[in-house]
CSV table of C-alpha atoms in Angstrom, one decimal:
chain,number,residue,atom,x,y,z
A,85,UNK,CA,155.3,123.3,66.9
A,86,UNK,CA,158.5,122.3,64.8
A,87,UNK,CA,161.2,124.4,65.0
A,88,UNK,CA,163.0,125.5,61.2
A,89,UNK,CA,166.4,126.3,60.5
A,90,UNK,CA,168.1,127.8,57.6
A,91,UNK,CA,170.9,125.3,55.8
A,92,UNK,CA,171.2,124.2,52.7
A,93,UNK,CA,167.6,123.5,52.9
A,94,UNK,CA,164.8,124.4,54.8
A,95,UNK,CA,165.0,122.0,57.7
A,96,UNK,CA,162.1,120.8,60.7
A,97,UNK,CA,162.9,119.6,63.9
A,98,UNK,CA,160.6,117.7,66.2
A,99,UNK,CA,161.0,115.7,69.3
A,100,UNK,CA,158.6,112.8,68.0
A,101,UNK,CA,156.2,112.5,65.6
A,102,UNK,CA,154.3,109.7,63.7
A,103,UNK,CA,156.5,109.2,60.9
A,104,UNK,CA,158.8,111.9,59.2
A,105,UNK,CA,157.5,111.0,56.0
A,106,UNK,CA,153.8,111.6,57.3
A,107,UNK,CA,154.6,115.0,58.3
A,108,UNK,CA,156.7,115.8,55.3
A,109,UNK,CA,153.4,115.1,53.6
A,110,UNK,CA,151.7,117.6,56.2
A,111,UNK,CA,154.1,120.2,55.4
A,112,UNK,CA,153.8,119.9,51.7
A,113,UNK,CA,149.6,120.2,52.2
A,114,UNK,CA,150.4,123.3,55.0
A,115,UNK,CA,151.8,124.9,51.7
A,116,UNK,CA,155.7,124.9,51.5
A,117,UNK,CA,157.1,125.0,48.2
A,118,UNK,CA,160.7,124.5,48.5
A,119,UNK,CA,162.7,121.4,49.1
A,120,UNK,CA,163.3,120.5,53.2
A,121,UNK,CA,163.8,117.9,55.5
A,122,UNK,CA,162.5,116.8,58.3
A,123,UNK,CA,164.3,115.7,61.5
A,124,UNK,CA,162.6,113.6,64.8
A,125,UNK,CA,164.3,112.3,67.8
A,126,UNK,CA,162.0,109.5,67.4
A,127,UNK,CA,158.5,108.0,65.8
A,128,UNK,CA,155.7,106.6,67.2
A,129,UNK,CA,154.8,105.2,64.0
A,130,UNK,CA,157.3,104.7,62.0
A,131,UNK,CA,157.1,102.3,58.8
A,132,UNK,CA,159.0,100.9,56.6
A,133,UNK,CA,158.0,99.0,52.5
A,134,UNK,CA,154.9,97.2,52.6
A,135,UNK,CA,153.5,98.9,55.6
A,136,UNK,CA,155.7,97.4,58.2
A,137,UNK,CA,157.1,98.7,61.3
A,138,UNK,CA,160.0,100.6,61.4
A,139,UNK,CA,161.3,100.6,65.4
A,140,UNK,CA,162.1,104.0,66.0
A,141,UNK,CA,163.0,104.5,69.6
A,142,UNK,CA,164.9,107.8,71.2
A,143,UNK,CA,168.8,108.0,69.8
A,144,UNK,CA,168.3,106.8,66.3
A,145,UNK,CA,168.5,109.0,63.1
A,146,UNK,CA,164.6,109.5,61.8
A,147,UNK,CA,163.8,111.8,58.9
A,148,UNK,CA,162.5,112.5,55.5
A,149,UNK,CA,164.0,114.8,52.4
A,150,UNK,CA,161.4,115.8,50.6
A,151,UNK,CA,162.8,117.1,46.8
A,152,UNK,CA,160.8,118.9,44.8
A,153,UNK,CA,161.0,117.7,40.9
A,154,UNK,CA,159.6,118.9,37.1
A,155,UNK,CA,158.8,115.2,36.2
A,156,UNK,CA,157.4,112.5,37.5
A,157,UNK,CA,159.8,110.2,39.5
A,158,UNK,CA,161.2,106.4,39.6
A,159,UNK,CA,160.6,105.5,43.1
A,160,UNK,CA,163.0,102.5,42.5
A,161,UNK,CA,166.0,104.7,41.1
A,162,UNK,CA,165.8,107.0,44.0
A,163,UNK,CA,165.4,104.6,46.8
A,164,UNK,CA,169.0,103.7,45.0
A,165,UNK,CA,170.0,107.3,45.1
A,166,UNK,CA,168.9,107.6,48.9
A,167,UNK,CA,170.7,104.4,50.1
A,168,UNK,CA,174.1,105.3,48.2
A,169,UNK,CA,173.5,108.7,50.0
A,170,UNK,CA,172.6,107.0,53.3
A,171,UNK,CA,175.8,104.9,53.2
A,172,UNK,CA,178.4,107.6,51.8
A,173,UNK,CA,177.4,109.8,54.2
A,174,UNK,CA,178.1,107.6,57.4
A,175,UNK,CA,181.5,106.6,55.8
A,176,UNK,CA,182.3,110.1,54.8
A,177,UNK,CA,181.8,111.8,58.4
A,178,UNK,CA,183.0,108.5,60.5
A,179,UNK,CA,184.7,106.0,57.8
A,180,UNK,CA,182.3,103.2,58.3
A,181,UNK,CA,181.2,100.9,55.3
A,182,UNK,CA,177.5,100.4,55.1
A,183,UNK,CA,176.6,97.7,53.1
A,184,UNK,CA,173.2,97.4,50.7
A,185,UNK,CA,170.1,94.7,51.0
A,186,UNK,CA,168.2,95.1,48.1
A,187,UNK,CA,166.1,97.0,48.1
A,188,UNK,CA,166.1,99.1,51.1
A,189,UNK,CA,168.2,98.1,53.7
A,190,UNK,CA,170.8,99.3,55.4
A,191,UNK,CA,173.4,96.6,56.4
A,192,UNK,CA,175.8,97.1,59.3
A,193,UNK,CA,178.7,93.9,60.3
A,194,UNK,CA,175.2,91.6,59.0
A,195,UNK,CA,173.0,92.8,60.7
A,196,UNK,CA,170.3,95.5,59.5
A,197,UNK,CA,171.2,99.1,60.6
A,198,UNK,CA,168.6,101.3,59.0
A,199,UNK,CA,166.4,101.4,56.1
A,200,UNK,CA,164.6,103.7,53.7
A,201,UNK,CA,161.1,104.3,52.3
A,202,UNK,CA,161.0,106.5,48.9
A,203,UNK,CA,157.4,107.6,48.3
A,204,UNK,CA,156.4,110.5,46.0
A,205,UNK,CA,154.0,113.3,45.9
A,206,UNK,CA,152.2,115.6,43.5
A,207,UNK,CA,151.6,119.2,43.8
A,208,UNK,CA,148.1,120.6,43.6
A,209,UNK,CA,148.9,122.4,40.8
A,210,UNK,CA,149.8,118.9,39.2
A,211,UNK,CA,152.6,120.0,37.5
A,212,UNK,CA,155.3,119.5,40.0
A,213,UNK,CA,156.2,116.5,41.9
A,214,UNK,CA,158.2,115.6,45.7
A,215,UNK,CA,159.9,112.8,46.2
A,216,UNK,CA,160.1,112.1,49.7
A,217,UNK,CA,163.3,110.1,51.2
A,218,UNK,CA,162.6,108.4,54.6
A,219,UNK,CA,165.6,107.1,56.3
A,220,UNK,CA,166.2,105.2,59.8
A,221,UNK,CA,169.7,104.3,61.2
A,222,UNK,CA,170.0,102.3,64.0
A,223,UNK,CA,172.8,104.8,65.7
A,224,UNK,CA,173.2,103.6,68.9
A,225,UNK,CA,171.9,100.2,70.6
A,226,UNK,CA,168.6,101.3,72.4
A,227,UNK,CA,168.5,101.0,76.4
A,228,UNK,CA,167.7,97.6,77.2
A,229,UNK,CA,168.5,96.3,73.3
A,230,UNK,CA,165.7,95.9,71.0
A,231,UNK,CA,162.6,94.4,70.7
A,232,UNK,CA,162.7,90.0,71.1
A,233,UNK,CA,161.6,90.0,67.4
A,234,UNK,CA,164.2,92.1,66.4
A,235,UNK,CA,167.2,90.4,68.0
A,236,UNK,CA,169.4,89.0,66.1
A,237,UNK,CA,168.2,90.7,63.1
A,238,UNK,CA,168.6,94.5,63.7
A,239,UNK,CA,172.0,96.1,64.7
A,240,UNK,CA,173.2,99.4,65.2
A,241,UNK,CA,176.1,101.6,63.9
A,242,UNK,CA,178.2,103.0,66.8
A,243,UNK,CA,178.8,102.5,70.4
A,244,UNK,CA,179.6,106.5,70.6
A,245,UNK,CA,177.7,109.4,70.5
A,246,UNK,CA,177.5,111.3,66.9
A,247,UNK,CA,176.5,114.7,65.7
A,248,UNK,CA,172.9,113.5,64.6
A,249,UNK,CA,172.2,116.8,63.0
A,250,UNK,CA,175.5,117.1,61.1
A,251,UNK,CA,174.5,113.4,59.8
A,252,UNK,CA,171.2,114.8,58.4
A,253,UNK,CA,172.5,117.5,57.1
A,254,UNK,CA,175.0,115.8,55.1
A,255,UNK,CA,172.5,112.9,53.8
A,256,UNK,CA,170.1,115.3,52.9
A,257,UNK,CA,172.7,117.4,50.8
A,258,UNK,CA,173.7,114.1,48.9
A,259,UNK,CA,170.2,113.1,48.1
A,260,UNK,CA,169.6,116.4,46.9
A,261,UNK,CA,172.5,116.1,44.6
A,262,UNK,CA,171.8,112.6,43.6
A,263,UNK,CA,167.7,112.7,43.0
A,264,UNK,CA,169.0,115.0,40.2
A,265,UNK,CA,170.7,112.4,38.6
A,266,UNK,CA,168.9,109.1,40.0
A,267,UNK,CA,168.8,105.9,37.4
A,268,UNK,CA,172.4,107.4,36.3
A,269,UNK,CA,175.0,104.6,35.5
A,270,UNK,CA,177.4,106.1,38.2
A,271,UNK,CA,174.9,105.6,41.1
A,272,UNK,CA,173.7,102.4,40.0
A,273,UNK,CA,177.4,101.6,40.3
A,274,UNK,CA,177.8,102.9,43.6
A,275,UNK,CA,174.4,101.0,44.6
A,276,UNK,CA,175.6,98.0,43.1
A,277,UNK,CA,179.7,97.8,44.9
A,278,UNK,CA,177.7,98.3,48.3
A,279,UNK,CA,175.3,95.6,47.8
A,280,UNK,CA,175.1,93.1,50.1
A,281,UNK,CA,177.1,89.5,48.7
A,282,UNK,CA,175.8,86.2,49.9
C-alpha cells in the first residue's frame, strides 16, 4: 500500500511500481478527485514518448503530477510547462542549469539527465480533465553505471546525495502553478532560453 502525505498536494509514496504515471491513472480510476503526485524510488516499467524505455533504477527521481483541469488540455504546451518546471526547480534548490532537448528532454553537461512524458486523462463524469506530468532525473550515476546502450548518451545530475522529496515537492508545486498558465508567452520564453543550441 502507498503511503499519503499532506503538502501542498495530496502526495503517494511507493518503493517501486510500474510507472508513476500508470498508477497516477490507477489512483484517478480508485476515485481521488483532487490534484496529487506520485513519488517511487524506482520503476520497473518506466517509459518515456513513443513507448520507449525510460531506465529507472534505485536513486533516481520518478513521479507523476497529476492536475486536475476545466478544459481540455495541450499536451505539447504542458510538456513545455513541465520541463521549465523540471529545470527551475533543480537550479532553484542546488543552482544547476538544466538545459532543454526538444521536446522532452532533460539535458545535463550534453548528456541526457531526465525526461518527461505529459499524457492526459478524462473524468468519468466527462467534464473534467488530468493532466498527468511524468518526470525522470538521472540524480545520481547508478552502481555500476548504466546500461551499454545508454553510455555515452545518459548522464546524471549530482555526485551528492539530495533531498529527493524536497525536489518533488518543489517541481510539483511549479507545475501546478505553470499548467495554469501553459502555452503562455512567458513559459514559452523560459522553454525557449533553456533549449538546447547546436
Amino acid at each position: 500500500m502507498p503511503r499519503r502525505h499532506e503538502s501542498i498536494m495530496k502526495k503517494y509514496c511507493f518503493d517501486t511500481v510500474d510507472s508513476t504515471n500508470e498508477e497516477a491513472r490507477r489512483i484517478i480510476r480508485s476515485g481521488e478527485s483532487c490534484s496529487f503526485y506520485v513519488i517511487a524510488a524506482s520503476q520497473a516499467a518506466g517509459r518515456g514518448q513513443f513507448g520507449r524505455e525510460f531506465y529507472s533504477p534505485p536513486g533516481g527521481l520518478y513521479m507523476s503530477v497529476c492536475i486536475k483541469l476545466d478544459t481540455r488540455p495541450d499536451a505539447a504546451c504542458l510538456t513545455q510547462a513541465a520541463a521549465v518546471a523540471a529545470c527551475e526547480s533543480v537550479e532553484e534548490l542546488y543552482g544547476l542549469g538544466l538545459k532543454i532537448k526538444p521536446v522532452n528532454d532533460i539535458i545535463y553537461e550534453s548528456k541526457k539527465a531526465g525526461g518527461i512524458l505529459v499524457e492526459t486523462a478524462a473524468e468519468y463524469s466527462g467534464r473534467e480533465y488530468y493532466a498527468i506530468f511524468g518526470i525522470g532525473l538521472n540524480l545520481r550515476e547508478p552502481p555500476g553505471g548504466f546500461p551499454a546502450h545508454l553510455s555515452g548518451i545518459a548522464g546524471h545530475i549530482f555526485e551528492h546525495e539530495v533531498d529527493i522529496d524536497a525536489l518533488a515537492e518543489r517541481i510539483a508545486r511549479t507545475i501546478s502553478e505553470y499548467s495554469r498558465n501553459s502555452g503562455s508567452p512567458v513559459i514559452i520564453e523560459k522553454y525557449i532560453e533553456r533549449l538546447v543550441r547546436h
